Every structure is written in structure tokens, then in C-alpha cells.
mmCIF file of C-alpha atoms in Angstrom:
data_model
loop_
_atom_site.group_PDB
_atom_site.id
_atom_site.type_symbol
_atom_site.label_atom_id
_atom_site.label_comp_id
_atom_site.label_asym_id
_atom_site.label_seq_id
_atom_site.Cartn_x
_atom_site.Cartn_y
_atom_site.Cartn_z
ATOM 1 C CA UNK A 1 91.572 76.741 59.153
ATOM 2 C CA UNK A 2 91.668 78.361 62.599
ATOM 3 C CA UNK A 3 88.579 79.912 64.196
ATOM 4 C CA UNK A 4 88.663 82.068 67.311
ATOM 5 C CA UNK A 5 86.068 81.116 69.910
ATOM 6 C CA UNK A 6 82.882 83.113 69.300
ATOM 7 C CA UNK A 7 82.660 84.092 72.960
ATOM 8 C CA UNK A 8 79.054 85.225 73.155
ATOM 9 C CA UNK A 9 77.631 82.368 71.101
ATOM 10 C CA UNK A 10 79.734 79.718 72.857
ATOM 11 C CA UNK A 11 78.773 80.961 76.328
ATOM 12 C CA UNK A 12 75.100 81.152 75.399
ATOM 13 C CA UNK A 13 75.230 77.605 74.083
ATOM 14 C CA UNK A 14 76.806 76.371 77.296
ATOM 15 C CA UNK A 15 74.672 78.198 79.842
ATOM 16 C CA UNK A 16 71.464 79.816 78.548
ATOM 17 C CA UNK A 17 69.271 76.739 79.034
ATOM 18 C CA UNK A 18 70.560 76.016 82.534
ATOM 19 C CA UNK A 19 69.589 79.253 84.264
ATOM 20 C CA UNK A 20 66.321 80.376 85.803
ATOM 21 C CA UNK A 21 66.426 83.798 84.143
ATOM 22 C CA UNK A 22 68.148 84.179 80.771
ATOM 23 C CA UNK A 23 68.756 87.824 79.897
ATOM 24 C CA UNK A 24 71.255 87.154 77.101
ATOM 25 C CA UNK A 25 68.795 87.135 74.199
ATOM 26 C CA UNK A 26 68.401 90.258 72.069
ATOM 27 C CA UNK A 27 65.097 89.430 70.422
ATOM 28 C CA UNK A 28 61.450 89.581 71.431
ATOM 29 C CA UNK A 29 59.764 86.861 73.492
ATOM 30 C CA UNK A 30 58.908 84.199 70.884
ATOM 31 C CA UNK A 31 55.625 83.949 69.042
ATOM 32 C CA UNK A 32 53.645 80.713 68.982
ATOM 33 C CA UNK A 33 52.412 79.089 65.780
ATOM 34 C CA UNK A 34 48.876 80.020 66.853
ATOM 35 C CA UNK A 35 49.877 83.687 66.811
ATOM 36 C CA UNK A 36 51.121 83.372 63.219
ATOM 37 C CA UNK A 37 48.615 81.072 61.481
ATOM 38 C CA UNK A 38 44.826 80.773 61.731
ATOM 39 C CA UNK A 39 43.845 77.447 63.289
ATOM 40 C CA UNK A 40 42.804 75.858 59.974
ATOM 41 C CA UNK A 41 46.129 76.755 58.350
ATOM 42 C CA UNK A 42 48.049 75.582 61.409
ATOM 43 C CA UNK A 43 46.211 72.271 61.174
ATOM 44 C CA UNK A 44 47.299 71.939 57.542
ATOM 45 C CA UNK A 45 50.919 71.673 58.735
ATOM 46 C CA UNK A 46 50.079 68.144 59.869
ATOM 47 C CA UNK A 47 49.401 67.149 56.261
ATOM 48 C CA UNK A 48 52.440 68.844 54.749
ATOM 49 C CA UNK A 49 54.811 66.393 52.991
ATOM 50 C CA UNK A 50 58.284 66.897 54.430
ATOM 51 C CA UNK A 51 60.126 67.242 51.141
ATOM 52 C CA UNK A 52 62.888 69.662 50.221
ATOM 53 C CA UNK A 53 60.734 72.459 48.871
ATOM 54 C CA UNK A 54 62.293 75.575 47.349
ATOM 55 C CA UNK A 55 65.992 75.633 48.196
ATOM 56 C CA UNK A 56 66.329 79.379 47.547
ATOM 57 C CA UNK A 57 63.020 80.197 49.270
ATOM 58 C CA UNK A 58 59.342 79.829 48.397
ATOM 59 C CA UNK A 59 58.218 82.415 45.838
ATOM 60 C CA UNK A 60 55.615 83.876 48.204
ATOM 61 C CA UNK A 61 58.207 84.124 50.984
ATOM 62 C CA UNK A 62 60.742 85.862 48.760
ATOM 63 C CA UNK A 63 58.067 88.239 47.497
ATOM 64 C CA UNK A 64 56.915 88.951 51.036
ATOM 65 C CA UNK A 65 60.440 89.765 52.142
ATOM 66 C CA UNK A 66 60.997 91.956 49.066
ATOM 67 C CA UNK A 67 57.898 94.024 49.875
ATOM 68 C CA UNK A 68 59.589 95.222 53.061
ATOM 69 C CA UNK A 69 62.411 96.765 51.007
ATOM 70 C CA UNK A 70 61.250 99.506 48.601
ATOM 71 C CA UNK A 71 62.438 98.804 45.071
ATOM 72 C CA UNK A 72 63.290 95.145 45.710
ATOM 73 C CA UNK A 73 61.730 92.150 43.967
ATOM 74 C CA UNK A 74 61.811 88.427 44.675
ATOM 75 C CA UNK A 75 64.868 88.108 42.419
ATOM 76 C CA UNK A 76 66.778 90.297 44.890
ATOM 77 C CA UNK A 77 66.127 87.868 47.783
ATOM 78 C CA UNK A 78 67.862 84.668 48.879
ATOM 79 C CA UNK A 79 66.379 82.816 51.863
ATOM 80 C CA UNK A 80 68.957 81.375 54.269
ATOM 81 C CA UNK A 81 69.239 79.468 57.524
ATOM 82 C CA UNK A 82 69.239 82.497 59.781
ATOM 83 C CA UNK A 83 71.174 85.696 59.238
ATOM 84 C CA UNK A 84 74.385 83.877 60.165
ATOM 85 C CA UNK A 85 74.291 81.877 56.945
ATOM 86 C CA UNK A 86 73.321 85.019 55.059
ATOM 87 C CA UNK A 87 76.474 86.733 56.296
ATOM 88 C CA UNK A 88 78.667 83.708 55.674
ATOM 89 C CA UNK A 89 77.674 83.115 52.052
ATOM 90 C CA UNK A 90 77.855 86.853 51.337
ATOM 91 C CA UNK A 91 81.441 87.044 52.591
ATOM 92 C CA UNK A 92 82.353 83.914 50.657
ATOM 93 C CA UNK A 93 80.795 85.300 47.479
ATOM 94 C CA UNK A 94 82.331 88.767 47.499
ATOM 95 C CA UNK A 95 85.529 88.893 49.540
ATOM 96 C CA UNK A 96 88.783 87.110 48.764
ATOM 97 C CA UNK A 97 91.593 86.213 51.175
ATOM 98 C CA UNK A 98 93.691 89.299 52.008
ATOM 99 C CA UNK A 99 90.884 91.664 50.930
ATOM 100 C CA UNK A 100 90.176 94.341 53.547
ATOM 101 C CA UNK A 101 86.894 94.529 55.454
ATOM 102 C CA UNK A 102 86.076 97.500 57.660
ATOM 103 C CA UNK A 103 83.916 96.346 60.574
ATOM 104 C CA UNK A 104 82.104 98.817 62.856
ATOM 105 C CA UNK A 105 82.299 97.918 66.570
ATOM 106 C CA UNK A 106 80.828 97.189 69.047
ATOM 107 C CA UNK A 107 78.912 94.659 67.036
ATOM 108 C CA UNK A 108 77.814 91.047 66.727
ATOM 109 C CA UNK A 109 81.244 89.557 66.098
ATOM 110 C CA UNK A 110 80.533 87.085 63.280
ATOM 111 C CA UNK A 111 82.014 89.164 60.454
ATOM 112 C CA UNK A 112 85.150 89.760 62.517
ATOM 113 C CA UNK A 113 85.780 86.135 63.473
ATOM 114 C CA UNK A 114 84.593 84.480 60.275
ATOM 115 C CA UNK A 115 86.334 86.973 58.029
ATOM 116 C CA UNK A 116 89.695 86.449 59.732
ATOM 117 C CA UNK A 117 89.243 82.652 59.673
ATOM 118 C CA UNK A 118 88.712 82.876 55.913
ATOM 119 C CA UNK A 119 91.956 84.826 55.537
ATOM 120 C CA UNK A 120 90.375 88.242 55.095
ATOM 121 C CA UNK A 121 91.976 91.384 56.486
ATOM 122 C CA UNK A 122 89.406 92.643 59.004
ATOM 123 C CA UNK A 123 89.948 96.078 60.523
ATOM 124 C CA UNK A 124 87.690 97.369 63.294
ATOM 125 C CA UNK A 125 86.153 100.845 63.130
ATOM 126 C CA UNK A 126 85.196 102.012 66.660
ATOM 127 C CA UNK A 127 81.851 103.783 66.886
ATOM 128 C CA UNK A 128 81.650 107.011 68.891
ATOM 129 C CA UNK A 129 80.154 106.091 72.271
ATOM 130 C CA UNK A 130 79.904 109.701 73.436
ATOM 131 C CA UNK A 131 77.897 110.553 70.315
ATOM 132 C CA UNK A 132 75.311 107.803 70.631
ATOM 133 C CA UNK A 133 77.384 105.080 68.947
ATOM 134 C CA UNK A 134 77.596 106.887 65.627
ATOM 135 C CA UNK A 135 80.135 106.638 62.781
ATOM 136 C CA UNK A 136 83.456 108.433 63.243
ATOM 137 C CA UNK A 137 83.889 110.351 59.935
ATOM 138 C CA UNK A 138 87.627 110.874 60.353
ATOM 139 C CA UNK A 139 88.238 107.292 61.405
ATOM 140 C CA UNK A 140 86.249 106.062 58.434
ATOM 141 C CA UNK A 141 88.055 108.338 55.983
ATOM 142 C CA UNK A 142 91.441 107.225 57.291
ATOM 143 C CA UNK A 143 90.447 103.562 57.107
ATOM 144 C CA UNK A 144 89.286 103.630 53.480
ATOM 145 C CA UNK A 145 92.326 105.585 52.316
ATOM 146 C CA UNK A 146 94.267 102.316 52.115
ATOM 147 C CA UNK A 147 91.515 100.629 50.110
ATOM 148 C CA UNK A 148 88.680 98.432 51.321
ATOM 149 C CA UNK A 149 86.541 95.739 49.689
ATOM 150 C CA UNK A 150 83.615 95.831 52.136
ATOM 151 C CA UNK A 151 82.276 97.978 54.978
ATOM 152 C CA UNK A 152 80.107 96.083 57.467
ATOM 153 C CA UNK A 153 77.733 97.710 59.953
ATOM 154 C CA UNK A 154 74.665 96.754 61.965
ATOM 155 C CA UNK A 155 71.678 99.121 62.027
ATOM 156 C CA UNK A 156 69.980 99.253 64.499
ATOM 157 C CA UNK A 157 73.090 98.317 66.436
ATOM 158 C CA UNK A 158 73.991 95.335 68.583
ATOM 159 C CA UNK A 159 74.625 95.529 71.562
ATOM 160 C CA UNK A 160 73.783 99.230 71.791
ATOM 161 C CA UNK A 161 70.327 99.421 70.210
ATOM 162 C CA UNK A 162 71.435 102.675 68.546
ATOM 163 C CA UNK A 163 70.107 103.736 65.140
ATOM 164 C CA UNK A 164 72.528 105.418 62.747
ATOM 165 C CA UNK A 165 71.792 109.102 62.253
ATOM 166 C CA UNK A 166 71.211 110.718 58.889
ATOM 167 C CA UNK A 167 74.759 112.070 59.028
ATOM 168 C CA UNK A 168 76.234 108.642 59.781
ATOM 169 C CA UNK A 169 74.276 107.121 56.899
ATOM 170 C CA UNK A 170 75.531 109.783 54.503
ATOM 171 C CA UNK A 171 79.133 109.370 55.658
ATOM 172 C CA UNK A 172 78.952 105.599 55.186
ATOM 173 C CA UNK A 173 77.453 105.845 51.711
ATOM 174 C CA UNK A 174 79.942 108.474 50.598
ATOM 175 C CA UNK A 175 82.846 106.374 51.866
ATOM 176 C CA UNK A 176 81.573 103.197 50.218
ATOM 177 C CA UNK A 177 81.083 104.950 46.880
ATOM 178 C CA UNK A 178 84.490 106.609 47.065
ATOM 179 C CA UNK A 179 86.181 103.258 47.770
ATOM 180 C CA UNK A 180 83.989 101.290 45.363
ATOM 181 C CA UNK A 181 83.257 99.032 48.330
ATOM 182 C CA UNK A 182 80.330 96.810 49.145
ATOM 183 C CA UNK A 183 78.262 98.071 52.073
ATOM 184 C CA UNK A 184 77.001 95.117 54.109
ATOM 185 C CA UNK A 185 74.259 96.158 56.536
ATOM 186 C CA UNK A 186 72.843 93.779 59.112
ATOM 187 C CA UNK A 187 69.286 95.062 59.674
ATOM 188 C CA UNK A 188 68.095 92.255 61.921
ATOM 189 C CA UNK A 189 66.724 94.702 64.539
ATOM 190 C CA UNK A 190 64.794 96.838 62.061
ATOM 191 C CA UNK A 191 61.124 96.718 63.010
ATOM 192 C CA UNK A 192 61.890 96.522 66.724
ATOM 193 C CA UNK A 193 61.883 100.274 67.355
ATOM 194 C CA UNK A 194 61.126 101.316 70.925
ATOM 195 C CA UNK A 195 60.275 105.005 70.701
ATOM 196 C CA UNK A 196 60.598 106.242 67.131
ATOM 197 C CA UNK A 197 59.514 105.395 63.621
ATOM 198 C CA UNK A 198 60.626 102.266 61.784
ATOM 199 C CA UNK A 199 64.296 102.418 60.856
ATOM 200 C CA UNK A 200 64.851 103.295 57.204
ATOM 201 C CA UNK A 201 66.479 100.457 55.303
ATOM 202 C CA UNK A 202 69.770 101.051 53.520
ATOM 203 C CA UNK A 203 68.493 99.015 50.573
ATOM 204 C CA UNK A 204 68.287 101.083 47.389
ATOM 205 C CA UNK A 205 70.550 103.887 48.629
ATOM 206 C CA UNK A 206 73.620 102.663 46.704
ATOM 207 C CA UNK A 207 74.058 100.037 44.003
ATOM 208 C CA UNK A 208 76.470 97.980 46.131
ATOM 209 C CA UNK A 209 74.351 97.727 49.275
ATOM 210 C CA UNK A 210 73.652 94.256 50.687
ATOM 211 C CA UNK A 211 71.129 93.704 53.485
ATOM 212 C CA UNK A 212 71.002 90.700 55.800
ATOM 213 C CA UNK A 213 68.233 90.011 58.284
ATOM 214 C CA UNK A 214 66.044 87.282 59.744
ATOM 215 C CA UNK A 215 62.889 86.430 61.666
ATOM 216 C CA UNK A 216 64.849 85.835 64.877
ATOM 217 C CA UNK A 217 64.785 89.242 66.592
ATOM 218 C CA UNK A 218 62.083 91.832 65.863
ATOM 219 C CA UNK A 219 59.805 89.156 64.392
ATOM 220 C CA UNK A 220 60.084 86.958 67.508
ATOM 221 C CA UNK A 221 60.537 83.685 65.585
ATOM 222 C CA UNK A 222 64.105 82.561 66.384
ATOM 223 C CA UNK A 223 63.184 78.886 66.295
ATOM 224 C CA UNK A 224 62.389 79.080 62.582
ATOM 225 C CA UNK A 225 66.082 79.785 61.852
ATOM 226 C CA UNK A 226 65.023 81.729 58.774
ATOM 227 C CA UNK A 227 67.064 84.600 57.371
ATOM 228 C CA UNK A 228 67.665 86.350 54.069
ATOM 229 C CA UNK A 229 69.894 88.439 51.866
ATOM 230 C CA UNK A 230 68.480 91.371 49.888
ATOM 231 C CA UNK A 231 70.962 92.492 47.246
ATOM 232 C CA UNK A 232 71.642 93.014 43.539
ATOM 233 C CA UNK A 233 70.796 89.907 41.501
ATOM 234 C CA UNK A 234 74.458 89.161 40.764
ATOM 235 C CA UNK A 235 75.142 88.945 44.502
ATOM 236 C CA UNK A 236 72.114 86.706 45.064
ATOM 237 C CA UNK A 237 73.321 84.385 42.310
ATOM 238 C CA UNK A 238 76.847 84.124 43.700
ATOM 239 C CA UNK A 239 75.629 83.682 47.284
ATOM 240 C CA UNK A 240 73.247 80.918 46.163
ATOM 241 C CA UNK A 241 76.183 79.036 44.610
ATOM 242 C CA UNK A 242 77.862 79.031 48.027
ATOM 243 C CA UNK A 243 74.668 77.972 49.760
ATOM 244 C CA UNK A 244 74.625 74.934 47.463
ATOM 245 C CA UNK A 245 77.781 73.820 49.275
ATOM 246 C CA UNK A 246 76.614 74.647 52.807
ATOM 247 C CA UNK A 247 73.006 74.029 53.879
ATOM 248 C CA UNK A 248 71.482 73.757 50.366
ATOM 249 C CA UNK A 249 68.338 75.428 51.674
ATOM 250 C CA UNK A 250 66.080 76.066 54.660
ATOM 251 C CA UNK A 251 63.237 73.840 55.860
ATOM 252 C CA UNK A 252 59.796 73.900 54.313
ATOM 253 C CA UNK A 253 58.011 74.314 57.665
ATOM 254 C CA UNK A 254 60.050 77.410 58.417
ATOM 255 C CA UNK A 255 59.428 78.783 54.929
ATOM 256 C CA UNK A 256 55.693 78.223 55.163
ATOM 257 C CA UNK A 257 55.444 79.980 58.530
ATOM 258 C CA UNK A 258 57.861 82.680 57.366
ATOM 259 C CA UNK A 259 55.696 83.443 54.336
ATOM 260 C CA UNK A 260 52.773 84.016 56.665
ATOM 261 C CA UNK A 261 54.819 86.231 58.986
ATOM 262 C CA UNK A 262 55.881 88.418 56.047
ATOM 263 C CA UNK A 263 52.364 89.030 54.757
ATOM 264 C CA UNK A 264 52.006 92.801 55.292
ATOM 265 C CA UNK A 265 49.104 92.649 57.754
ATOM 266 C CA UNK A 266 50.679 89.850 59.779
ATOM 267 C CA UNK A 267 54.086 91.515 59.618
ATOM 268 C CA UNK A 268 52.850 94.758 61.131
ATOM 269 C CA UNK A 269 50.806 92.980 63.806
ATOM 270 C CA UNK A 270 53.782 90.890 64.941
ATOM 271 C CA UNK A 271 56.136 93.864 64.945
ATOM 272 C CA UNK A 272 53.611 95.931 66.942
ATOM 273 C CA UNK A 273 53.411 93.127 69.529
ATOM 274 C CA UNK A 274 57.164 93.273 69.969
ATOM 275 C CA UNK A 275 57.403 97.052 70.093
ATOM 276 C CA UNK A 276 54.864 97.221 72.908
ATOM 277 C CA UNK A 277 56.870 94.744 74.996
ATOM 278 C CA UNK A 278 60.185 96.463 74.271
ATOM 279 C CA UNK A 279 58.777 99.879 75.213
ATOM 280 C CA UNK A 280 57.417 98.564 78.509
ATOM 281 C CA UNK A 281 60.659 96.816 79.403
ATOM 282 C CA UNK A 282 62.887 99.717 78.367
ATOM 283 C CA UNK A 283 60.949 101.839 80.846
ATOM 284 C CA UNK A 284 61.575 99.229 83.567
ATOM 285 C CA UNK A 285 65.323 99.276 82.908
ATOM 286 C CA UNK A 286 65.331 103.081 82.714
ATOM 287 C CA UNK A 287 63.724 103.339 86.137
ATOM 288 C CA UNK A 288 66.266 100.858 87.528
ATOM 289 C CA UNK A 289 69.252 102.779 86.127
ATOM 290 C CA UNK A 290 67.947 106.144 87.366
ATOM 291 C CA UNK A 291 68.039 105.003 90.987
ATOM 292 C CA UNK A 292 71.520 103.459 90.881
ATOM 293 C CA UNK A 293 74.488 105.797 90.895
ATOM 294 C CA UNK A 294 77.024 103.302 89.586
ATOM 295 C CA UNK A 295 75.141 102.456 86.414
ATOM 296 C CA UNK A 296 74.364 104.403 83.237
ATOM 297 C CA UNK A 297 73.023 103.741 79.765
ATOM 298 C CA UNK A 298 71.925 105.265 76.504
ATOM 299 C CA UNK A 299 68.316 104.245 76.074
ATOM 300 C CA UNK A 300 68.179 101.952 73.021
ATOM 301 C CA UNK A 301 66.254 103.167 70.002
ATOM 302 C CA UNK A 302 65.513 99.638 68.781
ATOM 303 C CA UNK A 303 66.113 95.976 69.472
ATOM 304 C CA UNK A 304 65.581 93.707 72.427
ATOM 305 C CA UNK A 305 68.619 94.754 74.466
ATOM 306 C CA UNK A 306 70.019 97.384 76.792
ATOM 307 C CA UNK A 307 73.767 98.063 77.013
ATOM 308 C CA UNK A 308 74.503 99.097 80.601
ATOM 309 C CA UNK A 309 77.734 100.691 81.798
ATOM 310 C CA UNK A 310 79.022 100.358 85.377
ATOM 311 C CA UNK A 311 81.823 102.191 87.182
ATOM 312 C CA UNK A 312 83.278 99.572 89.512
ATOM 313 C CA UNK A 313 86.375 97.476 88.911
ATOM 314 C CA UNK A 314 84.995 94.045 88.041
ATOM 315 C CA UNK A 315 85.641 92.527 84.598
ATOM 316 C CA UNK A 316 82.361 92.043 82.770
ATOM 317 C CA UNK A 317 82.994 88.363 82.069
ATOM 318 C CA UNK A 318 83.593 87.778 85.782
ATOM 319 C CA UNK A 319 80.367 89.637 86.586
ATOM 320 C CA UNK A 320 78.456 87.515 84.080
ATOM 321 C CA UNK A 321 79.885 84.252 85.404
ATOM 322 C CA UNK A 322 79.415 85.071 89.087
ATOM 323 C CA UNK A 323 75.889 86.416 88.607
ATOM 324 C CA UNK A 324 74.965 83.246 86.730
ATOM 325 C CA UNK A 325 76.463 80.951 89.346
ATOM 326 C CA UNK A 326 75.171 82.807 92.390
ATOM 327 C CA UNK A 327 71.761 84.050 91.231
ATOM 328 C CA UNK A 328 70.951 81.908 88.158
ATOM 329 C CA UNK A 329 70.704 85.056 86.032
ATOM 330 C CA UNK A 330 72.645 85.147 82.774
ATOM 331 C CA UNK A 331 73.729 88.421 81.124
ATOM 332 C CA UNK A 332 76.134 89.121 78.249
ATOM 333 C CA UNK A 333 79.592 90.416 79.152
ATOM 334 C CA UNK A 334 80.561 93.611 77.374
ATOM 335 C CA UNK A 335 84.026 92.148 76.805
ATOM 336 C CA UNK A 336 82.455 89.644 74.406
ATOM 337 C CA UNK A 337 81.884 92.697 72.175
ATOM 338 C CA UNK A 338 85.291 94.168 72.957
ATOM 339 C CA UNK A 339 83.813 96.771 75.359
ATOM 340 C CA UNK A 340 84.717 96.388 79.044
ATOM 341 C CA UNK A 341 82.685 97.530 82.083
ATOM 342 C CA UNK A 342 79.390 96.969 80.266
ATOM 343 C CA UNK A 343 76.794 94.231 80.249
ATOM 344 C CA UNK A 344 74.035 93.609 77.721
ATOM 345 C CA UNK A 345 70.679 92.535 79.092
ATOM 346 C CA UNK A 346 67.718 91.365 77.077
ATOM 347 C CA UNK A 347 64.588 93.521 77.270
ATOM 348 C CA UNK A 348 62.495 91.369 74.948
ATOM 349 C CA UNK A 349 61.699 88.909 77.742
ATOM 350 C CA UNK A 350 58.521 88.729 79.806
ATOM 351 C CA UNK A 351 58.335 91.805 82.026
ATOM 352 C CA UNK A 352 58.112 89.736 85.196
ATOM 353 C CA UNK A 353 61.338 87.902 84.288
ATOM 354 C CA UNK A 354 63.129 91.205 83.671
ATOM 355 C CA UNK A 355 61.976 92.619 87.012
ATOM 356 C CA UNK A 356 63.081 89.482 88.850
ATOM 357 C CA UNK A 357 66.409 89.430 87.011
ATOM 358 C CA UNK A 358 67.138 93.028 88.002
ATOM 359 C CA UNK A 359 66.183 92.266 91.616
ATOM 360 C CA UNK A 360 68.649 89.385 91.653
ATOM 361 C CA UNK A 361 71.320 91.624 90.103
ATOM 362 C CA UNK A 362 70.699 94.062 92.976
ATOM 363 C CA UNK A 363 71.106 91.230 95.476
ATOM 364 C CA UNK A 364 74.367 90.180 93.820
ATOM 365 C CA UNK A 365 75.724 93.746 93.832
ATOM 366 C CA UNK A 366 74.790 94.242 97.485
ATOM 367 C CA UNK A 367 76.528 91.021 98.468
ATOM 368 C CA UNK A 368 79.724 92.257 96.810
ATOM 369 C CA UNK A 369 79.459 95.794 98.238
ATOM 370 C CA UNK A 370 78.803 97.288 94.804
ATOM 371 C CA UNK A 371 75.349 98.808 95.325
#
């Protein structure tokens, strides 16, 4: 089985821990255990037997996740090792080799690479950049005319931070119903809204909707490696059968902390913490872009990232590599999403790190005559 190199993930693995300023992450600066659990409950972790626990997720964790999705119950939830496992076991459960998947881009490229490695026929559906990274109705209609087993989107989007409009949502749902296709929606950035209200989940809008998400981004707990699927019970059952062959289940420490994070009061407090940081940092990036003629952006609606466009002739991967080597600042190349002359920078970091990173980017650009 042949796998293409997952360019963003491989480069992050190689370099993110060796730089002074890492701006490649798309989540919120991580929470501490003290910010999640009261001190007495945190102390109880020391006495917790390190057994296997609930392989499909603790009941209170599954119930807590379900409460964030109107109409869902614990039986509609499978807990996974991050959203990456959620996506993997979903594809394995529902899509056969040669089946067609329609994949909206730019996007986190897991569905594209994994689907093709598993023998699936993955076709990319370009989003409309000049319309705020929305769905192209004609492109979608043309794509489903040949038949499609699954349509995969991310909302809010990665790397753009765009939220699908009401029209885009309606077009997607109509297309999925017409094709009888599964609609797989990665909602990992839901809850990390910068300016507007919380993004409406797709769950419950169509009987073949599947949601994946995790605690890694808006919930600022990437180290827990805890994700989930929210879907019809038949999908949960089939995905669980595949999980039995992969990781079997997630760790009990992560599940215990995750259950606390997903308690409604805690959930809203943690999300509010992240939104405040994202709003502050989006303003910092906005002020930077406004005073630089060769850069532009569409202010993200949600998520810990800004997708910046530049107008000079330097490949984005070269920019990323040279900036890292010369200034110890690491940014994501737009080409790793299939979009050239863009970089993605993380805005979920500490504000002082973002300011310093942008100052070093300025220094790099000046050195190369690109200011």
C-alpha cells in the first residue's frame, strides 16, 4: 500500500520543536490540567489505576460530547484517538476501493491522501476563493453527476478559517441527498469563532451526516489526543469494529480529562478563553496586513489560523524553509494545501510570540528585498 507524504504533518514533525517561534499550529495555546480540573480532582489522577477503561469512551464523556450536538445521544458517539483516527475508521467503515469521494479544497489533506492510499477515487472540489472560500454550486453539481459515495468538507475551514454560508450548507445538503451520499464534516474548529456566533453543526440536518472533531483545536487540549465521531448508530457500530483493529481505544487519563472539558460550564469557559485570544491575535495580524502592500487576507471567522496571500514570486515551501532556517520562525506553506503564494500562520499562540514572529518575518522580507 503506497502513501503519499503528508507534507504538512511530516514537516511539522521534523521542525516544529526545533524553532524558537512555531506558527504552524492551528489550535489555541494549550490549557493546563489546573485549568480543567479543580485541585482535588486533579490530585485524584495520582490514584487512578492505569487500566484500559472504556474502549469506546466513558459514558459521561460520550454523553458530554452528545450534548454539544442537538438531537444526539451517547449512542451516536464513538471516542477516538484524535480526529485523525475518527476520519480513518469512518472512511474504512463506509467507503470501498474505487468508490468516489468528493473532497473540498483547500483543506487538511488527510481524506485526500488516506483515501487514495486505500484505493478510493478521490476528486477535489475547489472552493471559491473570491467568494470567501464557499462551495461552487456548479462544480458540485457536475461532480456528483457521475455518482459519489461521500462528500467531505471542513467547517469552519482549514487553512482559511472560513465558515460555510447558509447557501453553501443548503447546496451541500441538496447534493448529498440527490446523490444518496454520506456527508462527512470535520468540525474541529467549531467553538473557536473569532467575531461571530458559534458555528451551527451539520449534525441532524440530514440522515447521512457524519461529524468528526476533537479537543485539539478550539478546546486547546491537543496533548490529550482525544477525538470523536458523531453519527447514526449504524455508522458508530461499523467504525467501532475498525477501531478494534487499530488503536482499540483511547487512554483513560485523556477520557477523564475530556469528560471534564465537555461538561457544559467547563466547555463554555474553555471555549471563551480561546475566543478571546483568537480575537486579540486576529487584530494583530489584521494590523500587520493593512500596512504591507504585498500581503492580503480574508479575516478568518473561526479557528487558530490566518491564511495570508503574497504577490511576489517565491514558492511558499521555499519561503517556509528559508524563514525557518534564517529566523527560527516556522509557518505552513500554502503549497502543502495545494494553494501557492500563501502561508498559514497560527493565531492561537501567545500574543507576544505572534508579534515577534511577524517582526522576524518582516526582517526576512526586508533582507530579500520583498518588503
